Coordinates of C-alpha atoms in Angstrom, one line a residue:
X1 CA 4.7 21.1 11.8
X2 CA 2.4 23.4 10.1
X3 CA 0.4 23.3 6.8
X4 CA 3.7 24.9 5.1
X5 CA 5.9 22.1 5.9
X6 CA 3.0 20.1 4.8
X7 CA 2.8 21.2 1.5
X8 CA 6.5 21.0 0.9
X9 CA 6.8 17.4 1.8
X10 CA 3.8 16.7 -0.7
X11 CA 5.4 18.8 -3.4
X12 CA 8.8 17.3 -2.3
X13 CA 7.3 13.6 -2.6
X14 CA 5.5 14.6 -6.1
X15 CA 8.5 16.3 -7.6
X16 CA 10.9 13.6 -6.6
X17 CA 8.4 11.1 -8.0
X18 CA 8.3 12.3 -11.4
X19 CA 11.8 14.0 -12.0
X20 CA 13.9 11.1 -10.7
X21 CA 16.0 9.7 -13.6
X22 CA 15.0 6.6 -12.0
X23 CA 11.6 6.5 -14.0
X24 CA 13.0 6.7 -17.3
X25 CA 15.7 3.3 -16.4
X26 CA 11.9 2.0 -15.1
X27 CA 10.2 2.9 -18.1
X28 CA 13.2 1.2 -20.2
X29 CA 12.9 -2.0 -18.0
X30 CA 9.3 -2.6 -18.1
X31 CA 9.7 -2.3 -22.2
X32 CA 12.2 -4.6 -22.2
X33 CA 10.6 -7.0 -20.3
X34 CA 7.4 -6.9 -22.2
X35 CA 8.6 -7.2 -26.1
X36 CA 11.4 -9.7 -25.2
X37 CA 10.9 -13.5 -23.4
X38 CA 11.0 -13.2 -19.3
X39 CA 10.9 -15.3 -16.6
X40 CA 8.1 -15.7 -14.4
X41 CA 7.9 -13.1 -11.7
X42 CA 7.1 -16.3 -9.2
X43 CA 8.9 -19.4 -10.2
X44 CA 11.1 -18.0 -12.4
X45 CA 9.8 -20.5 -15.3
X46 CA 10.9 -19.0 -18.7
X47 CA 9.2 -17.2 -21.5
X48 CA 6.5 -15.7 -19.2
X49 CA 6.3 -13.1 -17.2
X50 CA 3.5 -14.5 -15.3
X51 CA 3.2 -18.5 -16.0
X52 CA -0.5 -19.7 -15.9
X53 CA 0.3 -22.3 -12.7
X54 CA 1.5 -19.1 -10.6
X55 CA -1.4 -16.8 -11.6
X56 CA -3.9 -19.1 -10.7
X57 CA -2.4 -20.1 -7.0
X58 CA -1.8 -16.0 -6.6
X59 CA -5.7 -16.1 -7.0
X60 CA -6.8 -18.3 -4.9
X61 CA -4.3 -17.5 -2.1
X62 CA -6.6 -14.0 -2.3
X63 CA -10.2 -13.7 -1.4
X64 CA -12.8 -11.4 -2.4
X65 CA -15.6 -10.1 0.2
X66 CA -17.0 -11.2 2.2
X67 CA -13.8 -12.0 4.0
X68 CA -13.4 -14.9 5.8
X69 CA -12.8 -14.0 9.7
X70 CA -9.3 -15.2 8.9
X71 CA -8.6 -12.3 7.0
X72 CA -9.9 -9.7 9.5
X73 CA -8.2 -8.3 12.5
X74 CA -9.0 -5.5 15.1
X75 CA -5.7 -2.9 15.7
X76 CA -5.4 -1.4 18.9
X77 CA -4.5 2.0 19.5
X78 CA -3.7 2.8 22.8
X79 CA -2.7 6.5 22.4
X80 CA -6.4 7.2 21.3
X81 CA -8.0 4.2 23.5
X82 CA -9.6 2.1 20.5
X83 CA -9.2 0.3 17.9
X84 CA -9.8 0.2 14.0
X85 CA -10.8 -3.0 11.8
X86 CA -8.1 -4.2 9.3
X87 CA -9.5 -6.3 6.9
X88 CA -6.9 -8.5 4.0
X89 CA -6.9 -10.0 0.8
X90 CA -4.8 -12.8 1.8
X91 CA -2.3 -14.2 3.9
X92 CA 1.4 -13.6 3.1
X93 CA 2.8 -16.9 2.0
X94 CA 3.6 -19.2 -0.7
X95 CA 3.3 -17.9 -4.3
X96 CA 1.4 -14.9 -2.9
X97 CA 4.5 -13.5 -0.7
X98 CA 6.8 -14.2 -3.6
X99 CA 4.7 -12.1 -6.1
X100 CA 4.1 -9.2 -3.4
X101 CA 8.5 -9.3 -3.2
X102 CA 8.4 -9.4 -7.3
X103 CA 6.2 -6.0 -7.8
X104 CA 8.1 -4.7 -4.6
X105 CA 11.5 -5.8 -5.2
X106 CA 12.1 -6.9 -8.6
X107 CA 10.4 -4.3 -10.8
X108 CA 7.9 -6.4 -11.6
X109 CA 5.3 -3.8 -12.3
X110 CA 2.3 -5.5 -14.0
X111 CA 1.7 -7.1 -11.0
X112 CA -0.4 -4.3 -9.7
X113 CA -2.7 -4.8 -12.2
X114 CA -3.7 -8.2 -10.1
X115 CA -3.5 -7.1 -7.1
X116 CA -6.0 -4.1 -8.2
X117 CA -9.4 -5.8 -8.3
X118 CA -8.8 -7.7 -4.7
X119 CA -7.6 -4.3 -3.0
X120 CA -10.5 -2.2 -4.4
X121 CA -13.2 -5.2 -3.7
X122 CA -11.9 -4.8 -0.3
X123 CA -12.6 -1.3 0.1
X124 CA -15.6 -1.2 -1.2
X125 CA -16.7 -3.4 1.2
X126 CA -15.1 -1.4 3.7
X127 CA -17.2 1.6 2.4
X128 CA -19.6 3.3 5.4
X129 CA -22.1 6.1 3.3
X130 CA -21.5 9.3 3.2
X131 CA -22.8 12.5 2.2
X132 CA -21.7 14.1 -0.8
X133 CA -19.2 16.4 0.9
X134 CA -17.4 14.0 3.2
X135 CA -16.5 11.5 0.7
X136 CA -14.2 8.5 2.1
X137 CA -10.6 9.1 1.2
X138 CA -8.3 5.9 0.3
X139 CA -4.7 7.0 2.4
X140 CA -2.0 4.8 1.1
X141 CA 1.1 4.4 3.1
X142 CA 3.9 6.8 2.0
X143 CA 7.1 5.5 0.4
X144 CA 10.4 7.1 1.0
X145 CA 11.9 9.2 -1.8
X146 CA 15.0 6.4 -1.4
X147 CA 12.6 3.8 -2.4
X148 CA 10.8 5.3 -5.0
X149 CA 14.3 6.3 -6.8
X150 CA 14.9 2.5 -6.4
X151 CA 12.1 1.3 -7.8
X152 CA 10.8 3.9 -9.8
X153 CA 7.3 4.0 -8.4
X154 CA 5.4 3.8 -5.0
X155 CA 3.9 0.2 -4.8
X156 CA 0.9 0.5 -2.6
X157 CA -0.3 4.1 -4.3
X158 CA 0.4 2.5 -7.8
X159 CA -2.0 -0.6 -6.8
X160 CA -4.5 2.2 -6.1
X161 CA -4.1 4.4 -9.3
X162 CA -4.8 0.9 -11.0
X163 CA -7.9 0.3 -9.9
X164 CA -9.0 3.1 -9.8
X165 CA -8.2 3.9 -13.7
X166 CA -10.3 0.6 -14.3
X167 CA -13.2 1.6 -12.6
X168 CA -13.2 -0.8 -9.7
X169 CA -13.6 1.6 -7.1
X170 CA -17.1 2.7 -5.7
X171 CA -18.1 6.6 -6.3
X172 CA -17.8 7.4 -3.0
X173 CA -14.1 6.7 -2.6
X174 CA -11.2 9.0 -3.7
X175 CA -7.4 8.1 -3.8
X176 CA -5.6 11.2 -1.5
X177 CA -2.1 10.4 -0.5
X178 CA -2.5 12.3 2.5
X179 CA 0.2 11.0 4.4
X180 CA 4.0 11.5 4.2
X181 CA 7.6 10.8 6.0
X182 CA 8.7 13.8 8.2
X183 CA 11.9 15.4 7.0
X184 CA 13.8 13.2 9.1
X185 CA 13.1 10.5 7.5
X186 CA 11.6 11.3 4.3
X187 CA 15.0 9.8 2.7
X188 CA 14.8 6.7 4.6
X189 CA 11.5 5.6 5.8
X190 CA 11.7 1.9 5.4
X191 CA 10.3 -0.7 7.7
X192 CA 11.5 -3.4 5.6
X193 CA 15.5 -4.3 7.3
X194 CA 13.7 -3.4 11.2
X195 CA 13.0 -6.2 13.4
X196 CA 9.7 -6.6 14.7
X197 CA 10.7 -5.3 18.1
X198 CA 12.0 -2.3 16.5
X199 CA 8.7 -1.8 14.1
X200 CA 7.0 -1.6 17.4
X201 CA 9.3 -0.3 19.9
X202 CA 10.4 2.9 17.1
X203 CA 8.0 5.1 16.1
X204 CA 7.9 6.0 11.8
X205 CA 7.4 9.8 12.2
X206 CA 4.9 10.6 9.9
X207 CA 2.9 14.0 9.3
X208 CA -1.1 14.2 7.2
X209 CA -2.1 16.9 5.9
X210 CA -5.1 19.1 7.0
X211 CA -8.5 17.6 5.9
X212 CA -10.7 19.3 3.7
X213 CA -14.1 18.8 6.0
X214 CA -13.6 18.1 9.7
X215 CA -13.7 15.0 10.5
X216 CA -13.1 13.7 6.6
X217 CA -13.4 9.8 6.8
X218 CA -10.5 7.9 5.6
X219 CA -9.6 4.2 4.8
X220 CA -5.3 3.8 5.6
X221 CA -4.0 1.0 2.3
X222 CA -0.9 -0.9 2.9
X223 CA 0.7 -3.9 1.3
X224 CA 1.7 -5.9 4.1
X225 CA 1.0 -5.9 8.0
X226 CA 3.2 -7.6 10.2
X227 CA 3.2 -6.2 13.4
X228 CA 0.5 -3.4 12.6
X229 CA 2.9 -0.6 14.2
X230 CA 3.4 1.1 10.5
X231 CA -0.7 1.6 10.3
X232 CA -1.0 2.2 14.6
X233 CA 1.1 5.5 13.7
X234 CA -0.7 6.0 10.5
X235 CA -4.0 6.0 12.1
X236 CA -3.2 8.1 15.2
X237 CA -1.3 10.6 13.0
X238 CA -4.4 10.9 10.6
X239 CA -6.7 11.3 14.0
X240 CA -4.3 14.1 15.4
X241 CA -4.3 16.0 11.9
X242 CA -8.6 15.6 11.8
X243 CA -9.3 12.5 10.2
X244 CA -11.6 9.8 10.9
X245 CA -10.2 6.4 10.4
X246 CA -12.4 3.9 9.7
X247 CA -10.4 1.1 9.2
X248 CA -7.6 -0.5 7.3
X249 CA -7.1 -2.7 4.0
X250 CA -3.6 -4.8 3.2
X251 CA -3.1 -6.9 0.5
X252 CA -1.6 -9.5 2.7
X253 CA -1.6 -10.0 6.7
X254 CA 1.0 -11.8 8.0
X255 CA 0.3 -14.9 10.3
X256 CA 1.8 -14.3 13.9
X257 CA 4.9 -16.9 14.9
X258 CA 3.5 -20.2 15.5
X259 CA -0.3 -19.7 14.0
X260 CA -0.6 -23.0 11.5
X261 CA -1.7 -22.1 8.1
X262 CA -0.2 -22.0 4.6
X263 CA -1.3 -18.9 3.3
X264 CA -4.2 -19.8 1.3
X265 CA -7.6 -19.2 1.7
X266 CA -10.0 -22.3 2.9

């Protein structure tokens, strides 16, 4: 696919984003939700959209650097024989899982504003120096055009544009959604209803566009790993198009089937 197609999918994905009558039923919802009484995005207790009980175990079920080995992970990638460090904020369980559903899911779109600090600390830490003109880009994962008209915004990027608008991100990284859904799937995409045999056995076909300095260093975002395969093509992608990936940050890494643990940090 060549850097025409490239640009069409981005302008695709950015028109899509902000024409969508989708945003304005989003806009109306996150008004309504903050001037009238809600229900906790977690427990569902009343009259707050965030209860004090539920913000407090979301915090502690995250971690700030340094990371506890728990937290960290190596990803093989066969096709380019080696590997990328994935570092995470937390382990998906508990009332963490249930507020990563509620900013996915539900709308619930203050989350992202909690989320933020732990994401960017990450990354930070993450951070190798560079010179002026190969600055480190932050690549979140692309969401389909079918979820973003569902939601009304793209969870993992809007996590991103948070902290970066506060200030929490170090001057050498720069938020470039680089990567996006071939055509074939630009209206589907999700991973979310595939098994884990199928995230791994089905490759997500996605397409980066050309960096800006060869060899551009880049840092792939994503909100959940499970199996991994979702970043796997995300990093070889970026590699074919003339990235370098340094590594990988998640909000939340999921425990493989049978590892003990509850989700929070120790």
């Amino acid at each position: 696919m060549g850097s025409n197609d490239r640009e069409f999918l981005r302008d695709l994905d950015q028109l899509y984003g902000q024409k969508t009558p989708q945003w304005l039923r989003f806009a109306l919802r996150e008004t309504v939700n903050f001037l009238l009484p809600a229900s906790c995005a977690v427990c569902g207790r009343a009259d707050d959209r965030l209860c004090a009980a539920c913000r407090s175990a979301v915090r502690h079920q995250l971690g700030l650097p340094p990371l506890p080995a728990s937290l960290s992970r190596y990803l093989e990638l066969p096709a380019l024989a080696g590997q990328i460090p994935v570092a995470a904020c937390g382990i998906y369980g508990n009332e963490l899982a249930r507020a990563i559903l509620a900013y996915k899911d539900h709308q619930r779109y203050f989350l992202k504003n909690l989320f933020a600090p732990y994401l960017a600390a990450a990354l930070n830490a993450a951070l190798v120096p560079q010179t002026s003109v190969r600055r480190t880009l932050i690549v979140p994962m692309p969401t389909s055009l079918k979820a973003v008209a569902r939601r009304g915004y793209r969870p993992v990027e809007s996590m991103l544009q948070s902290a970066e608008r506060l200030g929490l991100l170090d001057a050498g990284l720069e938020l470039s959604p680089v990567l996006h859904y071939r055509l074939g799937q630009v209206f589907s995409g999700a991973q979310k209803s595939k098994s884990g045999a199928d995230r791994r056995g089905r490759r997500v076909q996605l397409i980066a566009e050309i960096p800006r300095v060869r060899q551009q260093p880049i840092l792939l975002v994503d909100d959940v790993m499970t199996t991994g395969a979702t970043l796997q093509n995300a990093a070889v992608t970026c590699n074919n198009a003339g990235f370098e990936v340094l590594g990988a940050v998640v909000l939340a890494l999921t425990r493989p089937p049978g590892e003990e643990g509850s989700g929070q940090l120790r």
